[in-house]
Short mmCIF file of C-alpha atoms (C1' of nucleotides) in Angstrom, two decimals:
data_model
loop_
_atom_site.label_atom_id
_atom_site.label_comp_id
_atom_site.label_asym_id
_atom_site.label_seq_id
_atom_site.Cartn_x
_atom_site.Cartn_y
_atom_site.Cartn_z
CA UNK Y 1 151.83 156.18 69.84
CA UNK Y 2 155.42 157.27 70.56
CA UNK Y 3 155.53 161.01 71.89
CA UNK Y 4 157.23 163.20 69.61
CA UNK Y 5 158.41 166.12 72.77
CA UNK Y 6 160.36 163.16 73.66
CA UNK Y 7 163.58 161.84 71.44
CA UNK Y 8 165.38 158.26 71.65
CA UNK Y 9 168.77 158.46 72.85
CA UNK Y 10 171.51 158.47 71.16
CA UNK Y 11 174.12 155.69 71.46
CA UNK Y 12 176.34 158.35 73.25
CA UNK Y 13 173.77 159.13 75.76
CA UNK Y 14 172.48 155.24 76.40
CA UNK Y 15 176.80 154.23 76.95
CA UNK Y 16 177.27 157.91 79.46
CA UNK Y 17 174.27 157.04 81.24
CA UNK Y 18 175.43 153.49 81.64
CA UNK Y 19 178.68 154.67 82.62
CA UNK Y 20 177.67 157.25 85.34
CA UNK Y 21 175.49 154.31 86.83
CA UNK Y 22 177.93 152.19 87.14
CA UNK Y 23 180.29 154.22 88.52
CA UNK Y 24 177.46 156.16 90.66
CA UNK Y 25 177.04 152.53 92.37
CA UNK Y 26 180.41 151.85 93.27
CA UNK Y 27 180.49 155.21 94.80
CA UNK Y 28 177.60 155.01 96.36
CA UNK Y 29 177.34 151.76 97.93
CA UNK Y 30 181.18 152.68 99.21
CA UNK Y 31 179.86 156.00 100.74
CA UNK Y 32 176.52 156.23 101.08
CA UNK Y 33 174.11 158.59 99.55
CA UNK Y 34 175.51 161.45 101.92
CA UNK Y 35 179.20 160.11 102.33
CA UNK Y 36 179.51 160.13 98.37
CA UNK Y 37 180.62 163.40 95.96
CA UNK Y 38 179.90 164.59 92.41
CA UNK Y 39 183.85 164.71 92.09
CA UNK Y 40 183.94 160.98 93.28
CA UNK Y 41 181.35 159.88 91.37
CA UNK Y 42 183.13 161.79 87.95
CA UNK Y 43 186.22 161.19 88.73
CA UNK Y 44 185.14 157.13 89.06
CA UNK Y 45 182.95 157.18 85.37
CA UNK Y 46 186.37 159.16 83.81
CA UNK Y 47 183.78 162.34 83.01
CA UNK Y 48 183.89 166.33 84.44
CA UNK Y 49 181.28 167.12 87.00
CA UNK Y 50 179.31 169.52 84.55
CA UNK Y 51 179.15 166.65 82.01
CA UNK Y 52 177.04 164.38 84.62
CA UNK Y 53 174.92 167.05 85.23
CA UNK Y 54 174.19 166.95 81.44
CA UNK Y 55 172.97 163.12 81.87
CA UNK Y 56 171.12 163.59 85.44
CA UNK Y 57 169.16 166.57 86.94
CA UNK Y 58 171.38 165.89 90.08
CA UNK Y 59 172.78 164.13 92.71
CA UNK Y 60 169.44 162.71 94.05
CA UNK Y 61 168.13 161.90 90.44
CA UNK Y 62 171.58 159.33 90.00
CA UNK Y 63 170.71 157.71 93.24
CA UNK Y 64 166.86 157.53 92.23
CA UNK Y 65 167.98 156.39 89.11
CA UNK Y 66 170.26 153.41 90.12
CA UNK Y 67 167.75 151.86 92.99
CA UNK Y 68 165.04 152.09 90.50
CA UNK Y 69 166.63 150.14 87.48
CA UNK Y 70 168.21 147.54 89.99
CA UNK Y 71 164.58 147.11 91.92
CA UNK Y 72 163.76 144.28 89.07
CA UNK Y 73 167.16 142.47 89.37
CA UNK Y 74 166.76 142.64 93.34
CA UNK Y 75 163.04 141.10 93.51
CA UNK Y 76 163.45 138.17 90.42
CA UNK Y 77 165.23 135.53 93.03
CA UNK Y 78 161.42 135.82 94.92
CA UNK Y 79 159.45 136.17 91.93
CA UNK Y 80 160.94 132.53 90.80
CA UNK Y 81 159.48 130.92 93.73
CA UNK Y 82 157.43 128.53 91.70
CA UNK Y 83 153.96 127.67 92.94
CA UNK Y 84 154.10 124.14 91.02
CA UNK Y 85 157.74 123.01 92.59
CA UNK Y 86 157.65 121.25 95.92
CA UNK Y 87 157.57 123.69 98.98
CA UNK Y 88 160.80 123.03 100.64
CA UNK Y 89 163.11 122.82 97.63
CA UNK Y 90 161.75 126.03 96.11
CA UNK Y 91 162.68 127.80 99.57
CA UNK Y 92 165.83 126.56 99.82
CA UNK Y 93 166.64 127.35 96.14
CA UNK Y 94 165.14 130.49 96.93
CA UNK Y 95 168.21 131.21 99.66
CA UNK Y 96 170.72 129.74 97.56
CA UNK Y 97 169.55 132.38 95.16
CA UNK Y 98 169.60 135.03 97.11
CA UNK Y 99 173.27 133.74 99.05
CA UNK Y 100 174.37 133.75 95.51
CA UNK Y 101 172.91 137.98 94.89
CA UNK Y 102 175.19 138.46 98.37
CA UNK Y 103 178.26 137.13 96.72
CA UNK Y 104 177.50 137.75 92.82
CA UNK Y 105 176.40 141.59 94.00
CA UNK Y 106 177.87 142.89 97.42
CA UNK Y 107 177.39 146.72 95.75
CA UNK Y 108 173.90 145.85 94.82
CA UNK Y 109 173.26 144.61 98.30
CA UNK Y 110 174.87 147.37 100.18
CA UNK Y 111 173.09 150.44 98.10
CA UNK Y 112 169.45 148.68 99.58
CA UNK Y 113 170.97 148.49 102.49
CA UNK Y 114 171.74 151.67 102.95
CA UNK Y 115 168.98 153.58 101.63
CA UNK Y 116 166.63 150.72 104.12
CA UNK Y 117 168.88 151.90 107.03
CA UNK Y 118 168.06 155.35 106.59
CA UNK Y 119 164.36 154.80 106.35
CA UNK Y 120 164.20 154.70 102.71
CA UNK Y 121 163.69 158.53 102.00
CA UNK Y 122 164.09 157.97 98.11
CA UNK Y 123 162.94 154.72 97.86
CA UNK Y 124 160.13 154.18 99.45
CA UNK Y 125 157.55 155.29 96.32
CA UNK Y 126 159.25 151.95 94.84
CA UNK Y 127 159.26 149.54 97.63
CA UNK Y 128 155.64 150.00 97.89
CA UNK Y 129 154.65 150.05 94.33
CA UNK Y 130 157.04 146.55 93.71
CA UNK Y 131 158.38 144.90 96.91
CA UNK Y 132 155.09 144.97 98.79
CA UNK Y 133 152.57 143.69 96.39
CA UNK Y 134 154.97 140.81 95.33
CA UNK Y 135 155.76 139.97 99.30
CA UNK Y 136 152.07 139.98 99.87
CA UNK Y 137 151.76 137.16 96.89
CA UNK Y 138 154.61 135.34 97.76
CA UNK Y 139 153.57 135.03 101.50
CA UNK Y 140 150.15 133.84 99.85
CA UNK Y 141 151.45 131.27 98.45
CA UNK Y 142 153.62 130.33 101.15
CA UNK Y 143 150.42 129.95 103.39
CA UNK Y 144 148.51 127.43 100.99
CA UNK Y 145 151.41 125.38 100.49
CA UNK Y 146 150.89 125.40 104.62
CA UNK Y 147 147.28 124.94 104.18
CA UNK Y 148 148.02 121.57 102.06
CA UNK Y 149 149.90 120.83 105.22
CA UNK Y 150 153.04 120.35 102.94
CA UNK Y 151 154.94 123.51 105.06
CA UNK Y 152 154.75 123.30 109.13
CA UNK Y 153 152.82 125.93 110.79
CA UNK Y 154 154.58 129.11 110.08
CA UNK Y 155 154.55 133.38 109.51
CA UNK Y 156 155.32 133.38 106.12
CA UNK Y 157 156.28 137.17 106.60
CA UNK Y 158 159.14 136.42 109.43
CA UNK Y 159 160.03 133.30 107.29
CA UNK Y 160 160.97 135.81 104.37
CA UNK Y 161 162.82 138.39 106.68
CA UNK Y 162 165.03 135.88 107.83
CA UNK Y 163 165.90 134.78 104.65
CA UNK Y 164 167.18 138.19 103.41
CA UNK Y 165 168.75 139.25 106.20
CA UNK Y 166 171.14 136.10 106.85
CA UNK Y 167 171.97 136.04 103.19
CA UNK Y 168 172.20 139.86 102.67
CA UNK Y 169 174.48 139.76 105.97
CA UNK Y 170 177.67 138.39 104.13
CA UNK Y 171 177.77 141.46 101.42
CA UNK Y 172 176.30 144.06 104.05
CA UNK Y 173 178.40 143.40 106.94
CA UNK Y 174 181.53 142.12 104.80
CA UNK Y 175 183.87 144.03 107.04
CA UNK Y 176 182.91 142.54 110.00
CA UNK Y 177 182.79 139.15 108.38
CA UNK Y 178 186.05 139.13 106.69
CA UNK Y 179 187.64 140.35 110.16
CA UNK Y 180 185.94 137.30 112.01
CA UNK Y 181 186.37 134.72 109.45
CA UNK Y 182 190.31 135.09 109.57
CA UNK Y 183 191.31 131.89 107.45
CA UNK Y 184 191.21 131.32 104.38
CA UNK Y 185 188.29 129.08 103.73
CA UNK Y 186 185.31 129.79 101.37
CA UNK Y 187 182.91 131.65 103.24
CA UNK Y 188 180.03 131.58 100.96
CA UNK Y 189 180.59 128.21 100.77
CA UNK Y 190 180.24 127.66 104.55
CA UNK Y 191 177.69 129.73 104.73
CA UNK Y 192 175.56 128.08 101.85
CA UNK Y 193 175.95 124.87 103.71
CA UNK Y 194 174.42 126.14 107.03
CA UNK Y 195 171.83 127.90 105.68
CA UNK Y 196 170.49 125.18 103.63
CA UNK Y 197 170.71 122.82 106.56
CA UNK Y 198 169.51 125.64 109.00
CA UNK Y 199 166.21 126.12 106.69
CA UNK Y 200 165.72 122.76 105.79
CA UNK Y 201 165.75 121.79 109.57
CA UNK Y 202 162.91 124.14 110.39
CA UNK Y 203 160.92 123.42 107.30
CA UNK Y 204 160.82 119.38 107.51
CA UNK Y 205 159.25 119.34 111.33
CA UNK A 1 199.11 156.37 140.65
CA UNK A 2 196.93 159.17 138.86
CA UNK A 3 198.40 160.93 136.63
CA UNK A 4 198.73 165.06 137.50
CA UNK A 5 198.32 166.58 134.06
CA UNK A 6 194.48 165.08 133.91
CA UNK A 7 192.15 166.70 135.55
CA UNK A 8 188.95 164.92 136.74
CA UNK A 9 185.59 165.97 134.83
CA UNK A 10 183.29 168.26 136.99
CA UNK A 11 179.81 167.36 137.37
CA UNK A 12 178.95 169.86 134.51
CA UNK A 13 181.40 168.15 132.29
CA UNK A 14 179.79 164.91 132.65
CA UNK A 15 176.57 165.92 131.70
CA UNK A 16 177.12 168.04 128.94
CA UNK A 17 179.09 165.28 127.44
CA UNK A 18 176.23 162.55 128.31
CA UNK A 19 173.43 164.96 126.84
CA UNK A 20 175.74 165.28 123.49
CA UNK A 21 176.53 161.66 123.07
CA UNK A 22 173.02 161.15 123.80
CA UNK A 23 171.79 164.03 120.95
CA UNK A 24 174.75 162.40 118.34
CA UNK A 25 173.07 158.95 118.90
CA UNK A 26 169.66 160.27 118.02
CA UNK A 27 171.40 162.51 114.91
CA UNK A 28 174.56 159.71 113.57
CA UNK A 29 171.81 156.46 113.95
CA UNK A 30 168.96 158.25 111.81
CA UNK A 31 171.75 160.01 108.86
CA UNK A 32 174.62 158.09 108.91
CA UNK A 33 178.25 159.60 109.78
CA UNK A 34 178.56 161.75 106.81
CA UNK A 35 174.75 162.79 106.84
CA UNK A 36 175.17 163.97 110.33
CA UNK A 37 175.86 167.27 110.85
CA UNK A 38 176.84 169.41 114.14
CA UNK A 39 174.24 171.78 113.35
CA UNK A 40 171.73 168.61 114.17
CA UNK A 41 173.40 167.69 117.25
CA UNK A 42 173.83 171.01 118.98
CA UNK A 43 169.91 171.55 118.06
CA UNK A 44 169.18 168.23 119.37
CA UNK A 45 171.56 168.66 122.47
CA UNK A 46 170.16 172.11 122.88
CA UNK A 47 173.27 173.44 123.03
CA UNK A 48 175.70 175.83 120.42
CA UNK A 49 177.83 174.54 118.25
CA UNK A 50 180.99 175.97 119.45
CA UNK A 51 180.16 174.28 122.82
CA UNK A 52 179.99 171.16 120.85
CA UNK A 53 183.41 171.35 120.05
CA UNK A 54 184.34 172.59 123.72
CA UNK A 55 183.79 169.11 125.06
CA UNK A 56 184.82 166.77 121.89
CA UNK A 57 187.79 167.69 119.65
CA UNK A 58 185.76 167.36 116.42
CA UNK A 59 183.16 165.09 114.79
CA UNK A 60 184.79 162.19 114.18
CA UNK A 61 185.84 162.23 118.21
CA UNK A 62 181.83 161.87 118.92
CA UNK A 63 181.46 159.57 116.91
CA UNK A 64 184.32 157.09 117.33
CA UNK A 65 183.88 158.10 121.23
CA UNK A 66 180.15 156.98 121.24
CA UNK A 67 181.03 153.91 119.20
CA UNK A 68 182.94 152.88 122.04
CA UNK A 69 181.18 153.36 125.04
CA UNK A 70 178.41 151.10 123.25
CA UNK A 71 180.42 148.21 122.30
CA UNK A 72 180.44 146.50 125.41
CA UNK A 73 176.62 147.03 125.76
CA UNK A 74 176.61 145.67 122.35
CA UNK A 75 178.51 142.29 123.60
CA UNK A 76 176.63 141.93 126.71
CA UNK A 77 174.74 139.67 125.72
CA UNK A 78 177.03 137.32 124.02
CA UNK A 79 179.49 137.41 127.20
CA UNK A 80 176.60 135.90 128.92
CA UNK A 81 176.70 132.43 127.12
CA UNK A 82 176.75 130.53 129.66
CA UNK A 83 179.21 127.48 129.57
CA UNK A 84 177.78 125.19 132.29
CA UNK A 85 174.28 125.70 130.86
CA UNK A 86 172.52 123.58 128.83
CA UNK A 87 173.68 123.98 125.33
CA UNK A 88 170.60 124.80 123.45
CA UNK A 89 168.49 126.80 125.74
CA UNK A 90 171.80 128.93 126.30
CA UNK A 91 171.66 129.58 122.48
CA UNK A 92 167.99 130.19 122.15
CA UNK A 93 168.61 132.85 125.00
CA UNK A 94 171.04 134.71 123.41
CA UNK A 95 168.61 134.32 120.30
CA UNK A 96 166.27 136.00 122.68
CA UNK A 97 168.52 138.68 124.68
CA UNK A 98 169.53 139.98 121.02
CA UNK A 99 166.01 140.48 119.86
CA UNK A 100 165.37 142.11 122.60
CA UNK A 101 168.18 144.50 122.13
CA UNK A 102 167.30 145.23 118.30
CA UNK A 103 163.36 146.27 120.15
CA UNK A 104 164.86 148.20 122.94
CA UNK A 105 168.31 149.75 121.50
CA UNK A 106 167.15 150.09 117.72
CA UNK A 107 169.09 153.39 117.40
CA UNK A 108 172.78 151.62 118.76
CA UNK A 109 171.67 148.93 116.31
CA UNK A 110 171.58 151.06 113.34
CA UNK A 111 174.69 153.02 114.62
CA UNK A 112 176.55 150.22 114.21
CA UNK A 113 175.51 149.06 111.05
CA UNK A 114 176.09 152.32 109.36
CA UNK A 115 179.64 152.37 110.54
CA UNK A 116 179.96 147.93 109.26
CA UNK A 117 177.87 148.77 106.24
CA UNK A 118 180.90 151.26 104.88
CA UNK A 119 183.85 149.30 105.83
CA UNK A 120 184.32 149.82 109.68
CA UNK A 121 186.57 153.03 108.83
CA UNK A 122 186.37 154.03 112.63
CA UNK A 123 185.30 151.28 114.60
CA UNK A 124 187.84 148.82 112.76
CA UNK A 125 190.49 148.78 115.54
CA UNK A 126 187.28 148.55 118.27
CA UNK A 127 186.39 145.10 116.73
CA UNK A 128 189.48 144.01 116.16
CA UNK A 129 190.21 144.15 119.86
CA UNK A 130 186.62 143.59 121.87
CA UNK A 131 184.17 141.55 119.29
CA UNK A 132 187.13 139.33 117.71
CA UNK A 133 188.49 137.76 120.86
CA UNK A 134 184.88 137.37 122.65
CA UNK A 135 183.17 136.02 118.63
CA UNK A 136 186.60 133.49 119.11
CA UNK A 137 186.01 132.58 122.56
CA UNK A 138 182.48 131.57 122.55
CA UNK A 139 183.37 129.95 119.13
CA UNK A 140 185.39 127.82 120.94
CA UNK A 141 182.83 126.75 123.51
CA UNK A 142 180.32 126.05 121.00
CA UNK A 143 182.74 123.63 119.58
CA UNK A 144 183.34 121.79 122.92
CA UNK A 145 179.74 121.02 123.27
CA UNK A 146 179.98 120.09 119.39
CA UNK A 147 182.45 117.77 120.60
CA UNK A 148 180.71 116.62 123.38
CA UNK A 149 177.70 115.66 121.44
CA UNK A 150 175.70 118.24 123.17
CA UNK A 151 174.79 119.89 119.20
CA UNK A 152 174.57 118.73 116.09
CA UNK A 153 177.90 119.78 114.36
CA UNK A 154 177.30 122.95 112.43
CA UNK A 155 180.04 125.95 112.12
CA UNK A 156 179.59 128.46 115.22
CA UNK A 157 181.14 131.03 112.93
CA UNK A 158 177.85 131.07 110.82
CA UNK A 159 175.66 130.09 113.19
CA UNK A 160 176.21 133.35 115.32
CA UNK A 161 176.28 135.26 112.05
CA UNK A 162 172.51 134.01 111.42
CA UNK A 163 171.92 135.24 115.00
CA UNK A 164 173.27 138.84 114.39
CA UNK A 165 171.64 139.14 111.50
CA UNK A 166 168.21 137.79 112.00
CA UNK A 167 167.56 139.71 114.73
CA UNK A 168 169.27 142.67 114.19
CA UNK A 169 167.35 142.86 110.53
CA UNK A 170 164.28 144.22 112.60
CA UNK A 171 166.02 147.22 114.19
CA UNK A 172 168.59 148.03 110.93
CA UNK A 173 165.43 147.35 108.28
CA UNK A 174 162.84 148.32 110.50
CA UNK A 175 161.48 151.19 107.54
CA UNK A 176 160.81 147.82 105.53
CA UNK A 177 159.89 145.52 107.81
CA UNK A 178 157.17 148.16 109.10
CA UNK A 179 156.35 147.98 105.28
CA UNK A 180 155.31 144.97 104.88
CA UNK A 181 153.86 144.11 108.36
CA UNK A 182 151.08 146.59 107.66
CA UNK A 183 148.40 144.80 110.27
CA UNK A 184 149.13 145.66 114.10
CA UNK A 185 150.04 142.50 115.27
CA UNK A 186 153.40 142.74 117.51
CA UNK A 187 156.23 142.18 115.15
CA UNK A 188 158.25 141.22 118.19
CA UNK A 189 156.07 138.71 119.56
CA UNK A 190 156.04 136.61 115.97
CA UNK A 191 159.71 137.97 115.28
CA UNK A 192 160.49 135.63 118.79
CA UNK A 193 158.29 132.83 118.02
CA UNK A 194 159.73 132.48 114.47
CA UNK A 195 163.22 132.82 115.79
CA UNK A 196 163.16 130.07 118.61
CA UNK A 197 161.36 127.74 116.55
CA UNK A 198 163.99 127.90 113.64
CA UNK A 199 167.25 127.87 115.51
CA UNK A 200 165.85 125.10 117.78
CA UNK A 201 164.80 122.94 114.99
CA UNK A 202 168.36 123.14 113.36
CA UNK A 203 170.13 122.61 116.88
CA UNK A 204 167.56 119.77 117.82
CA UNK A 205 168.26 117.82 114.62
"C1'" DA S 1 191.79 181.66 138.33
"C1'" DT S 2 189.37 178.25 135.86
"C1'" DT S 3 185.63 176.54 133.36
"C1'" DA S 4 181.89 177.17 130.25
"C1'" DT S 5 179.47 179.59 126.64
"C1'" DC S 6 178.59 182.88 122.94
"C1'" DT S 7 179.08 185.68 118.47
"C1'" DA S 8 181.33 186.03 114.37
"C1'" DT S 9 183.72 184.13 110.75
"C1'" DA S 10 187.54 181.68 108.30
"C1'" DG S 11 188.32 178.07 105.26
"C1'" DA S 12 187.06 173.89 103.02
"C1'" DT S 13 183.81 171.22 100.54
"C1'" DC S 14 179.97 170.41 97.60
"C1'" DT S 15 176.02 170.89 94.35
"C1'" DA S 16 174.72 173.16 90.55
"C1'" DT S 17 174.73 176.61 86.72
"C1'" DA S 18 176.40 180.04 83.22
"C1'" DG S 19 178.35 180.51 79.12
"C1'" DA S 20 181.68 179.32 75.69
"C1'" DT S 21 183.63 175.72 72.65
"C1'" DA S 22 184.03 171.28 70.30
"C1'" DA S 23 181.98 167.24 68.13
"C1'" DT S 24 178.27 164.97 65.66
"C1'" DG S 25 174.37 164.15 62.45
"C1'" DC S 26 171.25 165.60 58.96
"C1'" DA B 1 171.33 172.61 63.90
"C1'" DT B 2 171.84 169.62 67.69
"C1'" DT B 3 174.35 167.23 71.00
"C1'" DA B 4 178.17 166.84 74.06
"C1'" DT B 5 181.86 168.72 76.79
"C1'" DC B 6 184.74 172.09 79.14
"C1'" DT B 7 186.30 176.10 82.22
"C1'" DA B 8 185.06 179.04 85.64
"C1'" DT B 9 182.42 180.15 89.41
"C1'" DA B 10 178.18 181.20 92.14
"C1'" DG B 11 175.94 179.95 96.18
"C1'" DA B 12 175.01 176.89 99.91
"C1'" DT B 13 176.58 174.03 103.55
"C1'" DC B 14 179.70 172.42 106.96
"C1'" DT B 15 183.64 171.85 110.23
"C1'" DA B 16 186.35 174.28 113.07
"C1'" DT B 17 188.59 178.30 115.37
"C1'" DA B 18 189.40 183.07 117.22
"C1'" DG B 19 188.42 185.94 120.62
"C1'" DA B 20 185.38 188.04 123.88
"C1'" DT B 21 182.18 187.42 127.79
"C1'" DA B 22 179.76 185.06 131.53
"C1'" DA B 23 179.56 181.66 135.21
"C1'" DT B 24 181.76 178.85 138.72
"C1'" DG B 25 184.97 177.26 142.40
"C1'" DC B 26 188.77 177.97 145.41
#
DNA sequence: ATTATCTATAGATCTATAGATAATGC
DNA sequence: ATTATCTATAGATCTATAGATAATGC
């Protein structure tokens, strides 16, 4: 039964709350949690300081806030990995997936970042309540499709981390990228075609 | 000739310098620039604050300054590509020497990737003139054994981005990657076996 | 004489709240 | 009646400097 101490909000509250998020992830994925301000954060959702203080119990609670709702939009790429598909497509689809969060996302990419860098002092509660369990059952998976012998011999674990972090590399380290790759063709596109082939090679022994 | 007006540092210059740089690693890798403070580092340096500022001319003049001395370290081990080795084993070393830097130098891994992460707003001009022309150079010899049917033909640019970030993701991510690798196995050890086998496969095709 | 260090504090920045006022919904 | 917003400001934190004192090197 719905609990009457607590009311539904009000179409004003749902759009401020929306608002401040948004504008609470530009900020902070520009900044960092540290590096970014009330005033910045106001100033960027168009509403005083006081007022976002009437939405959120503080700085801490936006930050909270944001990682938690975008946890679930961060982990669906891996929780597609279809058990019934054939092992090496799904992977690969899997890193197209996540090359496409890097591009689609770069803010998304860079507020994890961030808050991973730093040893995940808000976040952790989350990672291991979500991430870990659903890493644990992916890399499960990823060791019977080995078992069937329809995977080579591999850590499922290390196969993962270097997934995310040479997709996550072209929104994380854009700055450096975009300094080194000094023409002007597509780097996603470039960099969808190596991975694939890099990924592929390894996984078709 | 040397110049009049600069005075050489005493020995007691030198070290108070190389204990703060030392103290601002430990403080700027684990917070961030902005999270930093010079409260932290003068604790951490065991020195006051004021003193601090005796021997830098302000935050940012740590920071940039520490930045600096480290980027050549940093490059080491890409300036060691050897161009009369063989092709792939001089690869798979660097592979190697990097993953070896991100378990031995985790703290000047994350430096740097706080400092990428937001946009470079120090280090910009650094890159610009040390990592561009070395990431161009060795670009170029990748190419000429590309062309000399010594590797498969793949784009260096992305290939040495996979490098950097695969490896580096244990240092900068190392509060996830600890995470999820809950059993005591070395993560290094499998980190190394994964890595060789992958970037072999896809330069052994 | 010059270099190094300390105490005290100015001045800026930032989070958060108090308290009044305006807008909205029954 | 309740919800939303604003002005003003308290209180904490942080960078940096002023100015005095102690230690060091010619």
């Amino acid at each position: 039964m719905p609990d009457a101490s607590v009311k539904k909000p009000s179409r004003i509250q749902q759009r401020n709350r929306h608002t401040i998020l948004e504008a609470a992830l530009e900020v902070f994925s520009r900044h960092g949690y540290r590096g970014a301000t009330l005033d910045q954060i106001a100033s960027e959702a168009g509403l005083s300081k006081p007022n976002i203080l009437y939405y959120f119990d503080g700085k801490a609670d936006i930050h909270v806030t944001l990682l938690s709702q975008l946890m679930q939009t961060w982990l669906d790429p891996l929780v597609e990995l279809n058990p019934d598909g054939d092992p090496v497509e799904e992977i690969l689809a899997y890193v197209q997936r996540k090359l496409d969060m890097a591009q689609d996302f770069p803010r998304e990419s860079r507020l994890f970042a961030g808050e991973i860098l730093q040893g995940a002092p808000r976040m952790r509660p989350e990672l291991e309540a979500h991430l870990k369990p659903l890493f644990n059952s992916k890399c499960a998976l990823i060791r019977t499709w080995i078992a069937q012998d329809r995977l080579p011999p591999l850590d499922p674990r290390h196969l993962i981390f270097s997934i995310w972090a040479s997709t996550q590399h072209y929104a994380d380290f854009e700055s450096q990228v975009s300094l080194l790759m000094d023409d002007s063709t597509n780097t996603f596109e470039g960099a969808s075609k190596h991975l694939q082939a890099m990924f592929r090679s390894m996984l078709t022994r």
